[in-house]
Amino acid sequence: MSAITMRALTKVYPNGVRALDALDLEITDGEFFALLGPSGCGKTTLLRTIAGLELASGGSVHIGDRAVTQLPPGKRDVAMVFQDYALFPHMTVRENIAYPLRIKKVDRRARGEKAAETADELGLSALLDRRPGQLSGGQQQRVALARAMACHPQVFLLDEPLSNLDARLRLEARTFLKRLQRELGVTTVFVTHDQAEALALADRIAVMEGGRIRQVGTPTEVFRRP
Ligand code: ADP
Ligand code: ADP
């Protein structure tokens, strides 16, 4: 069970900014869910709170029937891909992909095999010994996805992972993400400020504003003309 439930979720940063304001949201198991909204409305904070990277100031986040705050980071079945990919520059592609497995204490040989297998699925086999600085933007983005996938997470959190790609690579990446979700049944939460992207990918869309959900529904419901 990997549905995500947020109840009265509030995040106030130490500087007093209320980034999430008693937000309620339910994301269904296996859903491709897009979070849309202007810069500063709280999208990144919401993802980081689901991932357990930010502590909530109030309310709760559950993944299945477990509160994320009760699980230590290594036990959370959640993977997050950031806007800037955040690859380790001094590590090879192989080491980058295997890194989360190292955190999970998977043994060395199994890590190497899993990294190679995941790289193969993403068409990265020829690049395993390169470092991020020797890759194109699109290749770096796929390495970031591979690193997130290697653990077979139940929940996949994506923070504008396509925003640095050109139009062609973006289209390729969209097709790829959709295939992942269909084939692996991973619950995916995708942050974007691009309506077309949300329309192309999402089963449902939530529009955020000022730390709250303003509207939630299927793409047709959300973009229906009044
Ligand atoms: P979005 O992802 O929609 O652009 P964010 O979640 O990044 O929104 O930010 C929501 C609000 O919280 C903004 O006003 C932002 O400036 C503020 N904020 C984000 N991160 C921090 C932080 N670490 N400390 C203080 N304020 C922050
Ligand atoms: P986003 O793409 O989500 O809008 P930002 O550029 O707003 O991201 O924020 C980049 C980083 O700066 C994030 O780690 C965020 O948490 C942090 N941040 C954003 N706003 C503030 C703030 N007012 N005070 C401190 N940190 C902030």
CSV table of C-alpha atoms and ligand atoms in Angstrom, one decimal:
chain,number,residue,atom,x,y,z
A,1,MET,CA,0.0,0.0,0.0
A,2,SER,CA,1.7,3.2,-1.1
A,3,ALA,CA,-1.1,5.7,-1.3
A,4,ILE,CA,0.0,9.1,0.2
A,5,THR,CA,-2.3,10.9,2.6
A,6,MET,CA,-1.7,14.4,3.9
A,7,ARG,CA,-3.9,15.8,6.7
A,8,ALA,CA,-3.8,19.5,7.9
A,9,LEU,CA,-0.2,19.5,6.8
A,10,THR,CA,1.6,22.7,7.8
A,11,LYS,CA,5.2,23.8,7.4
A,12,VAL,CA,6.4,27.1,8.8
A,13,TYR,CA,10.1,27.8,8.2
A,14,PRO,CA,12.2,29.3,11.0
A,15,ASN,CA,12.0,32.7,9.2
A,16,GLY,CA,8.2,32.6,9.7
A,17,VAL,CA,7.3,31.7,6.0
A,18,ARG,CA,4.2,29.5,6.1
A,19,ALA,CA,5.0,27.3,3.0
A,20,LEU,CA,2.2,24.8,3.7
A,21,ASP,CA,-1.0,25.9,5.3
A,22,ALA,CA,-3.2,23.1,6.7
A,23,LEU,CA,-3.1,21.2,3.4
A,24,ASP,CA,-5.2,18.1,2.8
A,25,LEU,CA,-4.5,15.8,-0.1
A,26,GLU,CA,-4.9,12.1,-1.0
A,27,ILE,CA,-2.9,10.5,-3.7
A,28,THR,CA,-4.0,7.1,-4.9
A,29,ASP,CA,-1.8,4.0,-5.1
A,30,GLY,CA,-0.1,3.8,-8.5
A,31,GLU,CA,-1.3,7.2,-9.6
A,32,PHE,CA,0.7,9.7,-11.7
A,33,PHE,CA,-0.1,12.9,-9.9
A,34,ALA,CA,1.0,16.4,-11.0
A,35,LEU,CA,1.5,19.4,-8.6
A,36,LEU,CA,1.0,22.6,-10.5
A,37,GLY,CA,1.3,26.2,-9.3
A,38,PRO,CA,3.3,29.4,-9.4
A,39,SER,CA,6.8,29.7,-8.0
A,40,GLY,CA,6.7,30.0,-4.2
A,41,CYS,CA,3.3,28.3,-3.6
A,42,GLY,CA,4.9,25.4,-1.7
A,43,LYS,CA,5.4,22.6,-4.3
A,44,THR,CA,9.0,21.8,-3.4
A,45,THR,CA,8.3,22.0,0.3
A,46,LEU,CA,5.4,19.5,-0.1
A,47,LEU,CA,7.6,17.0,-1.9
A,48,ARG,CA,10.4,17.4,0.6
A,49,THR,CA,8.0,16.9,3.5
A,50,ILE,CA,6.6,13.7,1.8
A,51,ALA,CA,10.2,12.5,1.4
A,52,GLY,CA,10.9,13.2,5.1
A,53,LEU,CA,13.5,15.8,4.2
A,54,GLU,CA,11.6,18.5,6.0
A,55,LEU,CA,9.9,18.1,9.4
A,56,ALA,CA,6.2,19.2,9.3
A,57,SER,CA,5.2,21.9,11.8
A,58,GLY,CA,1.8,20.4,12.1
A,59,GLY,CA,-0.5,17.7,10.6
A,60,SER,CA,0.7,14.4,9.1
A,61,VAL,CA,1.9,12.6,6.0
A,62,HIS,CA,1.2,8.9,5.7
A,63,ILE,CA,2.5,6.5,3.1
A,64,GLY,CA,0.3,3.5,3.2
A,65,ASP,CA,-0.6,3.3,6.9
A,66,ARG,CA,2.7,4.6,8.2
A,67,ALA,CA,3.5,8.2,9.1
A,68,VAL,CA,6.7,9.2,7.2
A,69,THR,CA,8.1,10.9,10.2
A,70,GLN,CA,8.1,7.7,12.1
A,71,LEU,CA,10.4,6.0,9.6
A,72,PRO,CA,14.2,6.6,9.5
A,73,PRO,CA,15.5,7.7,6.1
A,74,GLY,CA,16.9,4.4,5.0
A,75,LYS,CA,13.6,2.7,5.6
A,76,ARG,CA,11.5,5.1,3.6
A,77,ASP,CA,10.4,3.6,0.3
A,78,VAL,CA,10.6,7.0,-1.4
A,79,ALA,CA,13.0,8.3,-4.1
A,80,MET,CA,13.3,11.9,-5.0
A,81,VAL,CA,14.7,13.4,-8.2
A,82,PHE,CA,15.6,17.1,-8.0
A,83,GLN,CA,15.5,19.8,-10.6
A,84,ASP,CA,19.3,20.1,-10.8
A,85,TYR,CA,19.8,16.2,-10.7
A,86,ALA,CA,22.2,16.6,-7.8
A,87,LEU,CA,24.6,13.9,-9.0
A,88,PHE,CA,27.8,13.4,-7.2
A,89,PRO,CA,30.5,15.0,-9.5
A,90,HIS,CA,33.4,12.9,-8.3
A,91,MET,CA,31.6,9.6,-8.7
A,92,THR,CA,31.1,7.6,-11.9
A,93,VAL,CA,27.7,6.9,-13.3
A,94,ARG,CA,27.9,3.4,-11.8
A,95,GLU,CA,28.7,4.7,-8.4
A,96,ASN,CA,26.0,7.4,-8.6
A,97,ILE,CA,23.4,4.8,-9.4
A,98,ALA,CA,24.6,2.4,-6.7
A,99,TYR,CA,24.8,5.1,-4.0
A,100,PRO,CA,21.3,4.7,-2.5
A,101,LEU,CA,21.9,0.9,-2.4
A,102,ARG,CA,25.1,1.6,-0.4
A,103,ILE,CA,23.0,3.6,2.1
A,104,LYS,CA,20.6,0.6,2.3
A,105,LYS,CA,23.6,-1.6,3.0
A,106,VAL,CA,23.1,-3.8,-0.1
A,107,ASP,CA,26.4,-5.8,-0.6
A,108,ARG,CA,28.9,-4.6,-3.1
A,109,ARG,CA,28.4,-7.3,-5.7
A,110,ALA,CA,24.6,-7.0,-5.7
A,111,ARG,CA,25.0,-3.2,-5.9
A,112,GLY,CA,27.1,-3.5,-9.0
A,113,GLU,CA,24.7,-5.9,-10.7
A,114,LYS,CA,21.7,-3.8,-9.9
A,115,ALA,CA,23.4,-0.6,-11.1
A,116,ALA,CA,24.3,-2.3,-14.4
A,117,GLU,CA,20.8,-3.6,-14.9
A,118,THR,CA,19.1,-0.2,-14.2
A,119,ALA,CA,21.6,1.5,-16.5
A,120,ASP,CA,20.7,-0.9,-19.2
A,121,GLU,CA,17.0,-0.2,-18.8
A,122,LEU,CA,17.7,3.5,-19.3
A,123,GLY,CA,20.1,3.1,-22.2
A,124,LEU,CA,23.1,4.2,-20.1
A,125,SER,CA,25.3,1.0,-20.3
A,126,ALA,CA,28.0,2.7,-22.4
A,127,LEU,CA,28.3,5.5,-19.9
A,128,LEU,CA,28.8,3.6,-16.6
A,129,ASP,CA,32.5,4.6,-16.1
A,130,ARG,CA,32.0,8.3,-17.0
A,131,ARG,CA,31.6,11.1,-14.5
A,132,PRO,CA,28.6,13.5,-14.6
A,133,GLY,CA,30.7,16.3,-16.0
A,134,GLN,CA,31.3,14.2,-19.2
A,135,LEU,CA,27.6,13.8,-19.8
A,136,SER,CA,24.9,15.8,-21.7
A,137,GLY,CA,22.0,17.3,-19.8
A,138,GLY,CA,19.7,14.6,-21.0
A,139,GLN,CA,22.1,11.8,-20.0
A,140,GLN,CA,22.6,13.4,-16.5
A,141,GLN,CA,18.8,13.5,-16.1
A,142,ARG,CA,18.6,9.8,-17.0
A,143,VAL,CA,21.3,8.9,-14.5
A,144,ALA,CA,19.3,10.8,-11.8
A,145,LEU,CA,16.3,8.8,-12.7
A,146,ALA,CA,18.3,5.5,-12.7
A,147,ARG,CA,19.7,6.4,-9.2
A,148,ALA,CA,16.2,6.9,-8.0
A,149,MET,CA,14.9,3.7,-9.6
A,150,ALA,CA,17.6,1.4,-8.5
A,151,CYS,CA,15.9,0.9,-5.1
A,152,HIS,CA,12.5,0.1,-6.7
A,153,PRO,CA,10.8,2.7,-4.5
A,154,GLN,CA,7.1,2.6,-3.9
A,155,VAL,CA,6.9,6.3,-4.3
A,156,PHE,CA,8.7,8.4,-6.9
A,157,LEU,CA,8.9,12.2,-6.2
A,158,LEU,CA,10.0,14.4,-9.1
A,159,ASP,CA,10.8,18.1,-8.7
A,160,GLU,CA,10.7,19.6,-12.2
A,161,PRO,CA,13.1,17.0,-13.4
A,162,LEU,CA,12.6,18.0,-17.1
A,163,SER,CA,13.0,21.8,-16.7
A,164,ASN,CA,16.6,21.8,-17.9
A,165,LEU,CA,16.1,19.7,-21.0
A,166,ASP,CA,15.5,20.9,-24.6
A,167,ALA,CA,12.2,20.3,-26.3
A,168,ARG,CA,13.2,17.0,-27.9
A,169,LEU,CA,14.8,15.4,-24.8
A,170,ARG,CA,11.8,16.6,-22.7
A,171,LEU,CA,9.4,14.7,-25.0
A,172,GLU,CA,11.6,11.6,-24.8
A,173,ALA,CA,11.8,11.9,-21.0
A,174,ARG,CA,8.0,12.3,-20.7
A,175,THR,CA,7.4,9.1,-22.7
A,176,PHE,CA,9.9,7.3,-20.6
A,177,LEU,CA,8.4,8.5,-17.3
A,178,LYS,CA,5.0,7.4,-18.4
A,179,ARG,CA,6.3,4.0,-19.3
A,180,LEU,CA,7.9,3.6,-15.9
A,181,GLN,CA,4.8,4.4,-14.1
A,182,ARG,CA,2.7,2.0,-16.2
A,183,GLU,CA,5.1,-0.9,-16.1
A,184,LEU,CA,6.3,-0.6,-12.5
A,185,GLY,CA,3.0,0.8,-11.0
A,186,VAL,CA,5.0,3.3,-8.9
A,187,THR,CA,3.0,6.1,-7.3
A,188,THR,CA,4.5,9.2,-8.9
A,189,VAL,CA,4.2,12.8,-7.7
A,190,PHE,CA,5.5,15.2,-10.3
A,191,VAL,CA,6.1,19.0,-9.6
A,192,THR,CA,5.9,21.3,-12.6
A,193,HIS,CA,4.9,24.8,-13.5
A,194,ASP,CA,4.2,23.7,-17.1
A,195,GLN,CA,0.5,23.1,-17.8
A,196,ALA,CA,1.3,21.2,-21.0
A,197,GLU,CA,3.5,18.8,-19.1
A,198,ALA,CA,0.9,18.2,-16.5
A,199,LEU,CA,-1.7,17.5,-19.2
A,200,ALA,CA,0.6,15.1,-21.0
A,201,LEU,CA,1.5,13.0,-18.0
A,202,ALA,CA,-0.9,13.2,-15.1
A,203,ASP,CA,-3.8,11.0,-14.1
A,204,ARG,CA,-4.8,13.8,-11.7
A,205,ILE,CA,-3.6,17.4,-11.1
A,206,ALA,CA,-3.6,19.5,-8.0
A,207,VAL,CA,-3.2,23.3,-8.4
A,208,MET,CA,-1.5,24.8,-5.4
A,209,GLU,CA,-1.7,28.4,-4.2
A,210,GLY,CA,-0.3,29.9,-1.0
A,211,GLY,CA,0.5,26.6,0.6
A,212,ARG,CA,-2.9,25.1,0.0
A,213,ILE,CA,-4.6,23.0,-2.7
A,214,ARG,CA,-6.8,25.2,-4.7
A,215,GLN,CA,-8.2,22.6,-7.0
A,216,VAL,CA,-7.8,18.9,-7.7
A,217,GLY,CA,-9.1,16.7,-10.5
A,218,THR,CA,-8.4,15.0,-13.8
A,219,PRO,CA,-6.7,17.1,-16.4
A,220,THR,CA,-10.1,17.6,-18.1
A,221,GLU,CA,-11.7,18.7,-14.9
A,222,VAL,CA,-8.9,21.1,-14.0
A,223,PHE,CA,-8.6,22.7,-17.4
A,224,ARG,CA,-12.3,22.7,-18.4
A,225,ARG,CA,-13.4,26.1,-19.5
A,226,PRO,CA,-16.0,27.7,-17.2
B,1,ADP,P1,7.7,26.2,-5.0
B,1,ADP,O1,8.4,24.9,-5.0
B,1,ADP,O2,6.3,26.2,-5.3
B,1,ADP,O3,8.4,27.3,-5.7
B,1,ADP,P2,8.7,26.3,-2.3
B,1,ADP,O4,8.2,25.2,-1.5
B,1,ADP,O5,10.1,26.3,-2.8
B,1,ADP,O6,7.7,26.7,-3.4
B,1,ADP,O7,8.6,27.6,-1.3
B,1,ADP,C1,7.4,28.0,-0.6
B,1,ADP,C2,7.7,29.2,0.2
B,1,ADP,O8,8.6,28.9,1.3
B,1,ADP,C3,8.4,30.3,-0.5
B,1,ADP,O9,7.9,31.6,0.0
B,1,ADP,C4,9.9,30.1,-0.2
B,1,ADP,O10,10.6,31.3,-0.3
B,1,ADP,C5,9.8,29.6,1.2
B,1,ADP,N1,10.9,28.7,1.5
B,1,ADP,C6,11.3,27.6,0.8
B,1,ADP,N2,12.3,27.0,1.4
B,1,ADP,C7,12.6,27.7,2.5
B,1,ADP,C8,13.6,27.6,3.5
B,1,ADP,N3,14.5,26.6,3.5
B,1,ADP,N4,13.6,28.6,4.4
B,1,ADP,C9,12.8,29.6,4.4
B,1,ADP,N5,11.8,29.7,3.5
B,1,ADP,C10,11.7,28.8,2.5
B,2,ADP,P1,12.1,26.4,-6.4
B,2,ADP,O1,12.6,26.0,-7.7
B,2,ADP,O2,11.4,25.4,-5.6
B,2,ADP,O3,11.3,27.7,-6.4
B,2,ADP,P2,13.9,28.1,-5.0
B,2,ADP,O4,14.8,28.6,-6.0
B,2,ADP,O5,12.8,28.9,-4.4
B,2,ADP,O6,13.3,26.7,-5.5
B,2,ADP,O7,14.8,27.6,-3.7
B,2,ADP,C1,16.0,27.0,-3.9
B,2,ADP,C2,16.5,26.5,-2.5
B,2,ADP,O8,16.5,27.6,-1.6
B,2,ADP,C3,15.7,25.5,-1.8
B,2,ADP,O9,16.5,24.6,-1.1
B,2,ADP,C4,14.8,26.2,-0.8
B,2,ADP,O10,14.5,25.4,0.3
B,2,ADP,C5,15.7,27.4,-0.4
B,2,ADP,N1,14.9,28.6,-0.1
B,2,ADP,C6,14.0,29.1,-0.9
B,2,ADP,N2,13.5,30.2,-0.3
B,2,ADP,C7,14.2,30.4,0.8
B,2,ADP,C8,14.2,31.4,1.9
B,2,ADP,N3,13.3,32.4,1.9
B,2,ADP,N4,15.0,31.3,2.9
B,2,ADP,C9,15.9,30.3,2.9
B,2,ADP,N5,16.0,29.3,1.9
B,2,ADP,C10,15.1,29.4,0.9
